[in-house]
Short mmCIF file of C-alpha atoms in Angstrom, two decimals:
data_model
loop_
_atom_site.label_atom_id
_atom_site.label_comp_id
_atom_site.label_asym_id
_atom_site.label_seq_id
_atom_site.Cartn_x
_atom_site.Cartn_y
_atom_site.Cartn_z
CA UNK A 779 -13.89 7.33 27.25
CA UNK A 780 -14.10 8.44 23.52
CA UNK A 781 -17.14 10.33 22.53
CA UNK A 782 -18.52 9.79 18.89
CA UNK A 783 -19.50 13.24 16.83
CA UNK A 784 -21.70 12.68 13.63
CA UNK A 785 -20.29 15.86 11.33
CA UNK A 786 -22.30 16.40 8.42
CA UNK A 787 -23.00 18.86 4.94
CA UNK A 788 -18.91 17.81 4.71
CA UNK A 789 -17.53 18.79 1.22
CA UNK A 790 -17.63 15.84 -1.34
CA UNK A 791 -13.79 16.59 -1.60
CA UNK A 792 -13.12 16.02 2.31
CA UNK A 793 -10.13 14.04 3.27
CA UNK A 794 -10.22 12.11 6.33
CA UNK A 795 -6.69 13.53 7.11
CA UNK A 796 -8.52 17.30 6.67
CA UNK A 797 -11.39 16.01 9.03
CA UNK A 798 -8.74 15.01 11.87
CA UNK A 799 -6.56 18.09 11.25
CA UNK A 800 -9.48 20.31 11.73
CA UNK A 801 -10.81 18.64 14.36
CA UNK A 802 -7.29 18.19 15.78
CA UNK A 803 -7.46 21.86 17.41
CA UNK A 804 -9.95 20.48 20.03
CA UNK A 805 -7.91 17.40 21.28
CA UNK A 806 -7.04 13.95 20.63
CA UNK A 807 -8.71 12.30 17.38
CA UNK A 808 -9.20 8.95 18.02
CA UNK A 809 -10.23 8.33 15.19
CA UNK A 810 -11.95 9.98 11.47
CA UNK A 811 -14.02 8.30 9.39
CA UNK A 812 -15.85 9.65 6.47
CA UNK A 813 -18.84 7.55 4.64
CA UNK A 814 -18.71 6.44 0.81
CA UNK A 815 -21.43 4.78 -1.38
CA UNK A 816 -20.68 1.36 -1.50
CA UNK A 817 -21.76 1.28 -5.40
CA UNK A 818 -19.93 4.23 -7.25
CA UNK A 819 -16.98 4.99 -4.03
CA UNK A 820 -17.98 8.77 -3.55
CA UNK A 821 -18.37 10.69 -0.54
CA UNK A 822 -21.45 10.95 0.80
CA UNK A 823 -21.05 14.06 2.41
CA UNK A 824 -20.49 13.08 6.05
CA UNK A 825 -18.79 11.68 8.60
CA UNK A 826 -17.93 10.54 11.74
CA UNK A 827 -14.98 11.93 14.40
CA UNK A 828 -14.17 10.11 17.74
CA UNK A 829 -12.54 12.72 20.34
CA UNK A 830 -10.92 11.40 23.73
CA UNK A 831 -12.50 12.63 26.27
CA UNK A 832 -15.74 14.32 26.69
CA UNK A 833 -14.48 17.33 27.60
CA UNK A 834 -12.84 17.95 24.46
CA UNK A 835 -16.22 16.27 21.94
CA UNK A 836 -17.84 19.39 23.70
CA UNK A 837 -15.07 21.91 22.64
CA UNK A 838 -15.26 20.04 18.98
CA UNK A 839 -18.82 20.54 19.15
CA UNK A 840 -18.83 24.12 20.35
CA UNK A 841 -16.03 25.14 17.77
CA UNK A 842 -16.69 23.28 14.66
CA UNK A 843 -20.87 23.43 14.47
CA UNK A 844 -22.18 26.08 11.86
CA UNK A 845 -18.71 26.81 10.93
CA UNK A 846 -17.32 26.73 7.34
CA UNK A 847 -15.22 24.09 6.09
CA UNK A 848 -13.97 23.54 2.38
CA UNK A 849 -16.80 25.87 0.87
CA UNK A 850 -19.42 23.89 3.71
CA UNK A 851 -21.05 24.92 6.69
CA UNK A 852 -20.68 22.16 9.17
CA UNK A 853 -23.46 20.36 10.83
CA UNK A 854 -21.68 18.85 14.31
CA UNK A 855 -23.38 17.05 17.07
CA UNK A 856 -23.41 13.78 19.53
CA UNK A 857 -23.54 10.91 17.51
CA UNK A 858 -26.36 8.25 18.24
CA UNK A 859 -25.83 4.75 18.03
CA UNK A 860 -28.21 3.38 15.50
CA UNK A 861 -29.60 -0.33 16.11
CA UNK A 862 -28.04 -2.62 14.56
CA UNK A 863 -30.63 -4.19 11.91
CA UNK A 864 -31.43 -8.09 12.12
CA UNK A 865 -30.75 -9.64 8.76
CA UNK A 866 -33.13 -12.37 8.19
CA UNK A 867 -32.53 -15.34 5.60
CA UNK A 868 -34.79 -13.81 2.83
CA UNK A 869 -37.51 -15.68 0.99
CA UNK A 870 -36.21 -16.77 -1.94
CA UNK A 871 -35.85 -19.62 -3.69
CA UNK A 872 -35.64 -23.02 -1.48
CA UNK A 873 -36.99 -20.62 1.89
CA UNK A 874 -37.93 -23.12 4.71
CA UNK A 875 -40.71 -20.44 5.55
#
């Protein structure tokens, strides 16, 4: 089963395609995903990698944490599944509340 790692302080320059290569050493990326603002479309410094197996999220983990990447020291860890956040129908105009 994949294991999510949250991988943050990235470089505002990051790639997703640098994220997997580097990340690459440890095993199979199932995936890279870096964040942007919705409003202006720049980084916002962090991301998220998806490894295979656990075995090799640990050896990301171990490897990439504290190090150095693109001018950045890397903060890697587990990734935790925020909640996802009930929208309600607001209160505006012509609200049945």
């Amino acid at each position: 089963m994949a294991k999510k790692l949250y991988v943050g302080n990235l470089s505002y320059n990051t790639t997703e395609d640098g994220l997997r290569n580097m990340f690459s050493v440890y095993g199979t990326v199932a995936s890279a995903k870096i964040i942007f603002d919705r409003e202006t479309g720049n980084s916002k410094g962090f991301g998220f990698i998806e490894m295979s197996t656990d075995e090799e999220a640990t050896a990301a983990i171990t490897g990439t944490n504290g190090q150095e990447f693109e001018g950045r020291q890397l903060r890697v860890n587990e990734a935790i599944d925020k909640p996802r956040r009930e929208r309600s129908g607001g209160g505006g105009y012509g609200s049945n509340w």
